[in-house]
Amino acid sequence: MRRRQLLIGGLAVAGLAACNRDSGAAGDGPYVAIVAKGFQHQFWQAVKSGAEREAARAGATITFEGPATEKEVEAQITMLTNAIAKRPDAIGFAALDSKAAEGLLQQAKAQNIPVIAFDSGVDSQVPLTTAATDNLAAAAEAATHMSELIGGTGTVALVVHDQTSLTGQQRRDGFTRWMAENAPGVRLLPVQYGDGDQARSADITKSILSANPDVTGIYGANEGSAIGVVRGVQESGRTGVTIVGFDSGKAQLDAIRSGLMAGAITQNPVGMGAALITAALTAIRGEPLEKTIDTGYFWYDRTNIDTPEIQAVLYQ
């Protein structure tokens, strides 16, 4: 198991001052409007819980919203538009599309609203910092365990949630790069994308197994992808396929306990939500922030799933 704690990247600038705004939010403290990627995964509920807890501790008010699914980029853009219109003291934003929101982020900057990115980074210089898992390193950790579990040889498939978010890109690239550099005996199939949807990811998995009977391992790059892979392998009737995932919803924990999934990477979403609020309040005070805030990740499997260290970061 590997643990990473709040590693800090290079320095950034936080020069945006706070303004009193007619946010319409309750309470006299700072108001932070948060737009997440969605609500269909337990991961986001855990991020919300961490943000609410830290906001209550600091006397701040938050709103937390996201589209119904993680493929609804236009719906998320509308939510960000509405959030800016409320003139919050700061905005937290996890982008579904790393480029689509640039115009709105520039608008927020022009209105002196500090923007804090979380979970996914954004192809923009506007966010003052990004509170997120180091997804390249975490995906490489998943690849390391996959290679060990299949004995360093075999055919491995990837079911990734999307090509547009930085989390999708980095969890794909971290896995494939590690394999290319360290596991010459492993053949990777072309990456497949399932929108993080369980049913779609299950169908993709069944197609992969049907077309490639030599598959020995499959990697699911987020909660929906990983559970979809488990379902697809079960419904195909295949055995002997090693499944490695990402995140830690209840269905994944059950799959690991039952042996259907070998193990997974879990993030620290409660810590991520708290770090987001801390960064937002720092920006509102006009104080400097580091460019990145690494909120950590952990590998877990049947051997350590019940340890206090892992239990503290699972988000079932």
mmCIF file of C-alpha atoms in Angstrom:
data_model
loop_
_atom_site.group_PDB
_atom_site.id
_atom_site.type_symbol
_atom_site.label_atom_id
_atom_site.label_comp_id
_atom_site.label_asym_id
_atom_site.label_seq_id
_atom_site.Cartn_x
_atom_site.Cartn_y
_atom_site.Cartn_z
ATOM 1 C CA MET A 1 0.000 0.000 0.000
ATOM 2 C CA ARG A 2 1.189 3.417 -0.722
ATOM 3 C CA ARG A 3 0.084 6.551 1.001
ATOM 4 C CA ARG A 4 0.536 10.068 -0.147
ATOM 5 C CA GLN A 5 -0.195 12.971 2.138
ATOM 6 C CA LEU A 6 -1.081 16.478 1.012
ATOM 7 C CA LEU A 7 2.000 16.934 -1.147
ATOM 8 C CA ILE A 8 2.315 20.424 -2.418
ATOM 9 C CA GLY A 9 3.293 21.443 -5.906
ATOM 10 C CA GLY A 10 4.887 24.670 -6.989
ATOM 11 C CA LEU A 11 3.894 28.114 -5.882
ATOM 12 C CA ALA A 12 0.997 29.935 -7.406
ATOM 13 C CA VAL A 13 -0.522 33.301 -6.934
ATOM 14 C CA ALA A 14 -3.702 34.163 -5.139
ATOM 15 C CA GLY A 15 -4.318 37.814 -5.648
ATOM 16 C CA LEU A 16 -8.083 38.015 -5.873
ATOM 17 C CA ALA A 17 -9.682 39.890 -3.052
ATOM 18 C CA ALA A 18 -13.008 39.093 -1.557
ATOM 19 C CA CYS A 19 -16.048 41.195 -2.231
ATOM 20 C CA ASN A 20 -19.338 41.434 -0.421
ATOM 21 C CA ARG A 21 -21.917 39.948 -2.758
ATOM 22 C CA ASP A 22 -25.639 39.518 -2.894
ATOM 23 C CA SER A 23 -25.311 35.738 -3.020
ATOM 24 C CA GLY A 24 -28.671 35.020 -1.515
ATOM 25 C CA ALA A 25 -27.021 32.333 0.591
ATOM 26 C CA ALA A 26 -27.940 32.076 4.233
ATOM 27 C CA GLY A 27 -25.621 33.223 7.011
ATOM 28 C CA ASP A 28 -23.173 36.061 7.467
ATOM 29 C CA GLY A 29 -19.965 34.170 6.679
ATOM 30 C CA PRO A 30 -18.283 33.737 3.300
ATOM 31 C CA TYR A 31 -20.336 31.988 0.626
ATOM 32 C CA VAL A 32 -18.658 29.338 -1.543
ATOM 33 C CA ALA A 33 -20.612 28.015 -4.552
ATOM 34 C CA ILE A 34 -19.471 24.501 -5.513
ATOM 35 C CA VAL A 35 -20.171 22.875 -8.887
ATOM 36 C CA ALA A 36 -19.172 19.199 -8.982
ATOM 37 C CA LYS A 37 -19.202 16.652 -11.791
ATOM 38 C CA GLY A 38 -22.362 14.940 -10.645
ATOM 39 C CA PHE A 39 -24.178 13.113 -7.915
ATOM 40 C CA GLN A 40 -24.551 9.543 -9.176
ATOM 41 C CA HIS A 41 -21.469 8.265 -7.380
ATOM 42 C CA GLN A 42 -20.975 7.958 -3.647
ATOM 43 C CA PHE A 43 -17.635 9.693 -4.169
ATOM 44 C CA TRP A 44 -19.370 13.058 -4.667
ATOM 45 C CA GLN A 45 -21.496 12.631 -1.586
ATOM 46 C CA ALA A 46 -18.312 12.129 0.398
ATOM 47 C CA VAL A 47 -16.730 15.274 -1.121
ATOM 48 C CA LYS A 48 -19.892 17.199 -0.197
ATOM 49 C CA SER A 49 -19.753 15.852 3.344
ATOM 50 C CA GLY A 50 -16.153 16.996 3.771
ATOM 51 C CA ALA A 51 -16.938 20.441 2.359
ATOM 52 C CA GLU A 52 -19.993 20.872 4.585
ATOM 53 C CA ARG A 53 -18.074 19.809 7.673
ATOM 54 C CA GLU A 54 -15.204 22.222 7.048
ATOM 55 C CA ALA A 55 -17.562 25.066 6.095
ATOM 56 C CA ALA A 56 -19.536 24.600 9.326
ATOM 57 C CA ARG A 57 -16.314 24.617 11.317
ATOM 58 C CA ALA A 58 -15.168 27.845 9.627
ATOM 59 C CA GLY A 59 -18.524 29.634 9.713
ATOM 60 C CA ALA A 60 -18.936 29.608 5.931
ATOM 61 C CA THR A 61 -21.975 28.853 3.786
ATOM 62 C CA ILE A 62 -21.819 26.579 0.738
ATOM 63 C CA THR A 63 -24.021 25.306 -2.046
ATOM 64 C CA PHE A 64 -23.083 22.018 -3.726
ATOM 65 C CA GLU A 65 -24.580 20.925 -7.048
ATOM 66 C CA GLY A 66 -23.758 18.824 -10.088
ATOM 67 C CA PRO A 67 -25.475 17.365 -13.171
ATOM 68 C CA ALA A 68 -27.387 14.098 -13.062
ATOM 69 C CA THR A 69 -24.644 12.240 -14.947
ATOM 70 C CA GLU A 70 -20.979 12.877 -15.662
ATOM 71 C CA LYS A 71 -21.546 13.225 -19.405
ATOM 72 C CA GLU A 72 -23.818 16.286 -19.119
ATOM 73 C CA VAL A 73 -21.265 18.973 -19.912
ATOM 74 C CA GLU A 74 -23.857 21.530 -21.028
ATOM 75 C CA ALA A 75 -25.860 21.088 -17.828
ATOM 76 C CA GLN A 76 -22.722 21.662 -15.781
ATOM 77 C CA ILE A 77 -21.896 24.807 -17.774
ATOM 78 C CA THR A 78 -25.393 26.112 -17.007
ATOM 79 C CA MET A 79 -24.836 25.424 -13.305
ATOM 80 C CA LEU A 80 -21.536 27.305 -13.387
ATOM 81 C CA THR A 81 -23.227 30.215 -15.168
ATOM 82 C CA ASN A 82 -25.893 30.367 -12.471
ATOM 83 C CA ALA A 83 -23.288 30.071 -9.712
ATOM 84 C CA ILE A 84 -21.376 33.093 -11.049
ATOM 85 C CA ALA A 85 -24.646 35.050 -11.290
ATOM 86 C CA LYS A 86 -25.126 34.596 -7.530
ATOM 87 C CA ARG A 87 -21.845 36.494 -6.981
ATOM 88 C CA PRO A 88 -20.375 34.099 -4.389
ATOM 89 C CA ASP A 89 -17.226 34.960 -2.462
ATOM 90 C CA ALA A 90 -15.501 31.986 -4.135
ATOM 91 C CA ILE A 91 -16.312 29.146 -6.520
ATOM 92 C CA GLY A 92 -15.255 25.486 -6.322
ATOM 93 C CA PHE A 93 -15.324 23.758 -9.719
ATOM 94 C CA ALA A 94 -14.685 20.150 -10.869
ATOM 95 C CA ALA A 95 -14.747 20.261 -14.665
ATOM 96 C CA LEU A 96 -16.431 17.602 -16.791
ATOM 97 C CA ASP A 97 -14.686 19.102 -19.810
ATOM 98 C CA SER A 98 -11.308 20.628 -19.048
ATOM 99 C CA LYS A 99 -11.668 23.291 -21.787
ATOM 100 C CA ALA A 100 -15.382 24.046 -22.126
ATOM 101 C CA ALA A 101 -15.618 26.373 -19.120
ATOM 102 C CA GLU A 102 -12.737 28.720 -19.958
ATOM 103 C CA GLY A 103 -14.986 31.635 -20.954
ATOM 104 C CA LEU A 104 -16.976 31.413 -17.735
ATOM 105 C CA LEU A 105 -13.841 31.098 -15.641
ATOM 106 C CA GLN A 106 -12.505 34.272 -17.245
ATOM 107 C CA GLN A 107 -15.829 35.924 -16.407
ATOM 108 C CA ALA A 108 -15.450 34.897 -12.758
ATOM 109 C CA LYS A 109 -11.939 36.314 -12.711
ATOM 110 C CA ALA A 110 -13.166 39.596 -14.205
ATOM 111 C CA GLN A 111 -15.703 39.793 -11.373
ATOM 112 C CA ASN A 112 -12.981 39.138 -8.756
ATOM 113 C CA ILE A 113 -14.470 35.785 -7.761
ATOM 114 C CA PRO A 114 -11.646 33.383 -6.797
ATOM 115 C CA VAL A 115 -11.972 29.943 -8.424
ATOM 116 C CA ILE A 116 -10.675 26.764 -6.769
ATOM 117 C CA ALA A 117 -10.530 23.648 -8.960
ATOM 118 C CA PHE A 118 -11.041 20.252 -7.354
ATOM 119 C CA ASP A 119 -10.999 16.597 -8.404
ATOM 120 C CA SER A 120 -10.225 17.477 -12.031
ATOM 121 C CA GLY A 121 -7.936 20.236 -13.136
ATOM 122 C CA VAL A 122 -8.914 22.706 -15.853
ATOM 123 C CA ASP A 123 -7.034 23.826 -18.948
ATOM 124 C CA SER A 124 -7.034 27.372 -17.635
ATOM 125 C CA GLN A 125 -4.855 29.714 -15.608
ATOM 126 C CA VAL A 126 -7.875 31.070 -13.731
ATOM 127 C CA PRO A 127 -8.148 28.564 -10.827
ATOM 128 C CA LEU A 128 -5.824 29.616 -8.032
ATOM 129 C CA THR A 129 -5.152 26.034 -6.994
ATOM 130 C CA THR A 130 -6.398 22.494 -7.629
ATOM 131 C CA ALA A 131 -7.273 20.155 -4.743
ATOM 132 C CA ALA A 132 -7.110 16.671 -6.232
ATOM 133 C CA THR A 133 -5.665 13.208 -6.209
ATOM 134 C CA ASP A 134 -2.401 12.838 -8.150
ATOM 135 C CA ASN A 135 -4.221 10.744 -10.728
ATOM 136 C CA LEU A 136 -1.165 9.960 -12.845
ATOM 137 C CA ALA A 137 0.623 8.490 -9.830
ATOM 138 C CA ALA A 138 -2.505 6.730 -8.545
ATOM 139 C CA ALA A 139 -3.144 5.095 -11.926
ATOM 140 C CA ALA A 140 0.488 3.983 -12.060
ATOM 141 C CA GLU A 141 -0.054 2.375 -8.647
ATOM 142 C CA ALA A 142 -3.062 0.502 -10.069
ATOM 143 C CA ALA A 143 -0.929 -0.654 -13.020
ATOM 144 C CA THR A 144 1.800 -1.855 -10.668
ATOM 145 C CA HIS A 145 -0.651 -4.066 -8.784
ATOM 146 C CA MET A 146 -2.281 -5.321 -11.990
ATOM 147 C CA SER A 147 1.112 -6.384 -13.356
ATOM 148 C CA GLU A 148 2.008 -8.142 -10.107
ATOM 149 C CA LEU A 149 -1.353 -9.913 -9.938
ATOM 150 C CA ILE A 150 -1.104 -11.346 -13.480
ATOM 151 C CA GLY A 151 2.565 -12.265 -13.124
ATOM 152 C CA GLY A 152 3.851 -9.562 -15.469
ATOM 153 C CA THR A 153 2.421 -11.118 -18.610
ATOM 154 C CA GLY A 154 -0.914 -11.234 -20.430
ATOM 155 C CA THR A 155 -3.479 -9.054 -22.210
ATOM 156 C CA VAL A 156 -5.065 -6.176 -20.286
ATOM 157 C CA ALA A 157 -8.053 -3.994 -21.228
ATOM 158 C CA LEU A 158 -9.001 -0.544 -19.931
ATOM 159 C CA VAL A 159 -12.518 0.845 -19.431
ATOM 160 C CA VAL A 160 -12.154 4.589 -18.756
ATOM 161 C CA HIS A 161 -14.944 7.044 -17.917
ATOM 162 C CA ASP A 162 -14.175 9.747 -20.524
ATOM 163 C CA GLN A 163 -11.606 11.455 -22.728
ATOM 164 C CA THR A 164 -12.487 15.060 -21.828
ATOM 165 C CA SER A 165 -11.857 15.395 -18.096
ATOM 166 C CA LEU A 166 -8.329 15.466 -16.737
ATOM 167 C CA THR A 167 -9.168 12.612 -14.374
ATOM 168 C CA GLY A 168 -10.096 10.440 -17.348
ATOM 169 C CA GLN A 169 -6.981 11.428 -19.249
ATOM 170 C CA GLN A 170 -4.600 11.040 -16.322
ATOM 171 C CA ARG A 171 -6.012 7.739 -15.028
ATOM 172 C CA ARG A 172 -5.671 6.368 -18.553
ATOM 173 C CA ASP A 173 -2.208 7.785 -19.192
ATOM 174 C CA GLY A 174 -0.773 6.931 -15.770
ATOM 175 C CA PHE A 175 -1.794 3.298 -16.248
ATOM 176 C CA THR A 176 -0.657 2.904 -19.866
ATOM 177 C CA ARG A 177 2.662 4.717 -19.355
ATOM 178 C CA TRP A 178 3.612 2.582 -16.370
ATOM 179 C CA MET A 179 2.826 -0.583 -18.315
ATOM 180 C CA ALA A 180 4.822 0.604 -21.339
ATOM 181 C CA GLU A 181 7.839 1.447 -19.204
ATOM 182 C CA ASN A 182 7.783 -1.436 -16.721
ATOM 183 C CA ALA A 183 5.824 -4.421 -18.019
ATOM 184 C CA PRO A 184 7.062 -5.536 -21.466
ATOM 185 C CA GLY A 185 5.151 -8.800 -21.123
ATOM 186 C CA VAL A 186 1.775 -7.059 -20.844
ATOM 187 C CA ARG A 187 -0.167 -6.236 -24.024
ATOM 188 C CA LEU A 188 -2.677 -3.398 -23.660
ATOM 189 C CA LEU A 189 -5.827 -3.353 -25.787
ATOM 190 C CA PRO A 190 -7.138 -0.034 -27.173
ATOM 191 C CA VAL A 191 -8.791 2.031 -24.444
ATOM 192 C CA GLN A 192 -12.603 1.911 -24.318
ATOM 193 C CA TYR A 193 -14.781 4.715 -22.848
ATOM 194 C CA GLY A 194 -18.042 4.117 -20.977
ATOM 195 C CA ASP A 195 -18.986 7.575 -19.589
ATOM 196 C CA GLY A 196 -18.615 6.195 -16.073
ATOM 197 C CA ASP A 197 -21.960 4.472 -16.604
ATOM 198 C CA GLN A 198 -22.225 0.984 -15.092
ATOM 199 C CA ALA A 199 -24.511 -0.493 -17.740
ATOM 200 C CA ARG A 200 -22.509 0.908 -20.651
ATOM 201 C CA SER A 201 -19.221 -0.173 -19.077
ATOM 202 C CA ALA A 202 -20.643 -3.677 -18.543
ATOM 203 C CA ASP A 203 -21.632 -3.900 -22.219
ATOM 204 C CA ILE A 204 -18.178 -2.700 -23.264
ATOM 205 C CA THR A 205 -16.582 -5.323 -21.031
ATOM 206 C CA LYS A 206 -18.658 -8.127 -22.536
ATOM 207 C CA SER A 207 -17.674 -6.984 -26.033
ATOM 208 C CA ILE A 208 -14.000 -6.899 -25.052
ATOM 209 C CA LEU A 209 -14.135 -10.413 -23.632
ATOM 210 C CA SER A 210 -16.030 -11.735 -26.636
ATOM 211 C CA ALA A 211 -13.521 -10.302 -29.112
ATOM 212 C CA ASN A 212 -10.423 -11.058 -27.003
ATOM 213 C CA PRO A 213 -10.629 -14.451 -25.259
ATOM 214 C CA ASP A 214 -7.030 -14.075 -24.071
ATOM 215 C CA VAL A 215 -7.804 -11.094 -21.776
ATOM 216 C CA THR A 216 -6.285 -11.707 -18.344
ATOM 217 C CA GLY A 217 -6.965 -8.372 -16.683
ATOM 218 C CA ILE A 218 -9.290 -5.331 -16.905
ATOM 219 C CA TYR A 219 -8.847 -1.923 -15.287
ATOM 220 C CA GLY A 220 -11.875 0.295 -14.516
ATOM 221 C CA ALA A 221 -10.863 3.942 -14.104
ATOM 222 C CA ASN A 222 -13.651 5.202 -11.832
ATOM 223 C CA GLU A 223 -16.484 3.909 -9.659
ATOM 224 C CA GLY A 224 -19.004 3.419 -12.469
ATOM 225 C CA SER A 225 -16.415 1.946 -14.828
ATOM 226 C CA ALA A 226 -15.086 -0.498 -12.243
ATOM 227 C CA ILE A 227 -18.517 -1.814 -11.231
ATOM 228 C CA GLY A 228 -19.460 -2.043 -14.890
ATOM 229 C CA VAL A 229 -16.391 -4.186 -15.502
ATOM 230 C CA VAL A 230 -17.351 -6.482 -12.605
ATOM 231 C CA ARG A 231 -20.879 -6.829 -13.979
ATOM 232 C CA GLY A 232 -19.621 -7.425 -17.513
ATOM 233 C CA VAL A 233 -17.255 -10.194 -16.430
ATOM 234 C CA GLN A 234 -20.007 -11.853 -14.377
ATOM 235 C CA GLU A 235 -22.583 -11.628 -17.170
ATOM 236 C CA SER A 236 -20.112 -12.995 -19.719
ATOM 237 C CA GLY A 237 -19.523 -16.051 -17.554
ATOM 238 C CA ARG A 238 -15.762 -15.612 -17.753
ATOM 239 C CA THR A 239 -13.519 -16.628 -14.852
ATOM 240 C CA GLY A 240 -9.865 -15.990 -14.210
ATOM 241 C CA VAL A 241 -9.985 -12.306 -15.212
ATOM 242 C CA THR A 242 -8.171 -10.020 -12.765
ATOM 243 C CA ILE A 243 -10.104 -6.786 -12.154
ATOM 244 C CA VAL A 244 -8.471 -3.687 -10.731
ATOM 245 C CA GLY A 245 -10.518 -0.558 -10.129
ATOM 246 C CA PHE A 246 -10.604 3.009 -8.901
ATOM 247 C CA ASP A 247 -12.717 4.510 -6.067
ATOM 248 C CA SER A 248 -14.514 2.744 -3.228
ATOM 249 C CA GLY A 249 -18.298 2.717 -3.443
ATOM 250 C CA LYS A 250 -20.220 0.017 -1.601
ATOM 251 C CA ALA A 251 -20.533 -2.220 -4.668
ATOM 252 C CA GLN A 252 -16.765 -2.150 -5.101
ATOM 253 C CA LEU A 253 -16.151 -2.997 -1.465
ATOM 254 C CA ASP A 254 -18.526 -5.947 -1.804
ATOM 255 C CA ALA A 255 -16.731 -7.056 -4.991
ATOM 256 C CA ILE A 256 -13.355 -6.954 -3.258
ATOM 257 C CA ARG A 257 -14.591 -8.806 -0.198
ATOM 258 C CA SER A 258 -16.116 -11.515 -2.418
ATOM 259 C CA GLY A 259 -13.024 -11.818 -4.603
ATOM 260 C CA LEU A 260 -14.673 -10.558 -7.821
ATOM 261 C CA MET A 261 -12.316 -7.577 -7.823
ATOM 262 C CA ALA A 262 -8.659 -7.919 -6.826
ATOM 263 C CA GLY A 263 -8.247 -4.405 -5.461
ATOM 264 C CA ALA A 264 -8.631 -0.720 -6.189
ATOM 265 C CA ILE A 265 -7.341 2.753 -5.626
ATOM 266 C CA THR A 266 -9.365 4.829 -3.188
ATOM 267 C CA GLN A 267 -9.080 8.561 -2.950
ATOM 268 C CA ASN A 268 -9.737 10.757 0.063
ATOM 269 C CA PRO A 269 -12.936 12.593 -0.965
ATOM 270 C CA VAL A 270 -13.819 13.854 2.509
ATOM 271 C CA GLY A 271 -10.333 15.347 2.750
ATOM 272 C CA MET A 272 -10.723 16.750 -0.753
ATOM 273 C CA GLY A 273 -13.930 18.570 0.187
ATOM 274 C CA ALA A 274 -12.306 19.985 3.308
ATOM 275 C CA ALA A 275 -9.212 21.086 1.355
ATOM 276 C CA LEU A 276 -11.447 22.804 -1.205
ATOM 277 C CA ILE A 277 -13.125 24.926 1.488
ATOM 278 C CA THR A 278 -9.842 25.721 3.228
ATOM 279 C CA ALA A 279 -8.353 26.883 -0.084
ATOM 280 C CA ALA A 280 -11.446 28.936 -0.934
ATOM 281 C CA LEU A 281 -11.371 30.747 2.410
ATOM 282 C CA THR A 282 -7.635 31.382 2.025
ATOM 283 C CA ALA A 283 -8.274 32.933 -1.394
ATOM 284 C CA ILE A 284 -11.133 35.047 -0.026
ATOM 285 C CA ARG A 285 -8.717 36.460 2.548
ATOM 286 C CA GLY A 286 -6.366 37.363 -0.315
ATOM 287 C CA GLU A 287 -3.623 35.060 0.945
ATOM 288 C CA PRO A 288 -1.360 33.004 -1.385
ATOM 289 C CA LEU A 289 -2.025 29.382 -2.275
ATOM 290 C CA GLU A 290 0.126 26.592 -3.609
ATOM 291 C CA LYS A 291 -0.567 25.619 -7.209
ATOM 292 C CA THR A 292 -1.709 22.104 -6.330
ATOM 293 C CA ILE A 293 -2.960 20.332 -3.214
ATOM 294 C CA ASP A 294 -2.489 16.563 -3.374
ATOM 295 C CA THR A 295 -5.284 15.073 -1.295
ATOM 296 C CA GLY A 296 -3.832 11.548 -1.361
ATOM 297 C CA TYR A 297 -4.682 8.016 -2.471
ATOM 298 C CA PHE A 298 -4.464 4.452 -1.161
ATOM 299 C CA TRP A 299 -4.342 0.934 -2.640
ATOM 300 C CA TYR A 300 -6.713 -1.461 -0.876
ATOM 301 C CA ASP A 301 -7.623 -5.125 -1.263
ATOM 302 C CA ARG A 302 -8.862 -8.003 0.893
ATOM 303 C CA THR A 303 -5.719 -7.890 3.008
ATOM 304 C CA ASN A 304 -6.141 -4.333 4.302
ATOM 305 C CA ILE A 305 -9.742 -3.282 3.602
ATOM 306 C CA ASP A 306 -10.697 -3.497 7.274
ATOM 307 C CA THR A 307 -7.686 -1.663 8.664
ATOM 308 C CA PRO A 308 -8.439 1.679 10.382
ATOM 309 C CA GLU A 309 -6.291 3.558 7.858
ATOM 310 C CA ILE A 310 -8.332 2.290 4.898
ATOM 311 C CA GLN A 311 -11.699 2.361 6.644
ATOM 312 C CA ALA A 312 -11.166 6.087 7.250
ATOM 313 C CA VAL A 313 -11.060 6.876 3.508
ATOM 314 C CA LEU A 314 -13.692 4.526 2.081
ATOM 315 C CA TYR A 315 -16.864 6.281 0.926
ATOM 316 C CA GLN A 316 -19.502 3.597 0.819
#
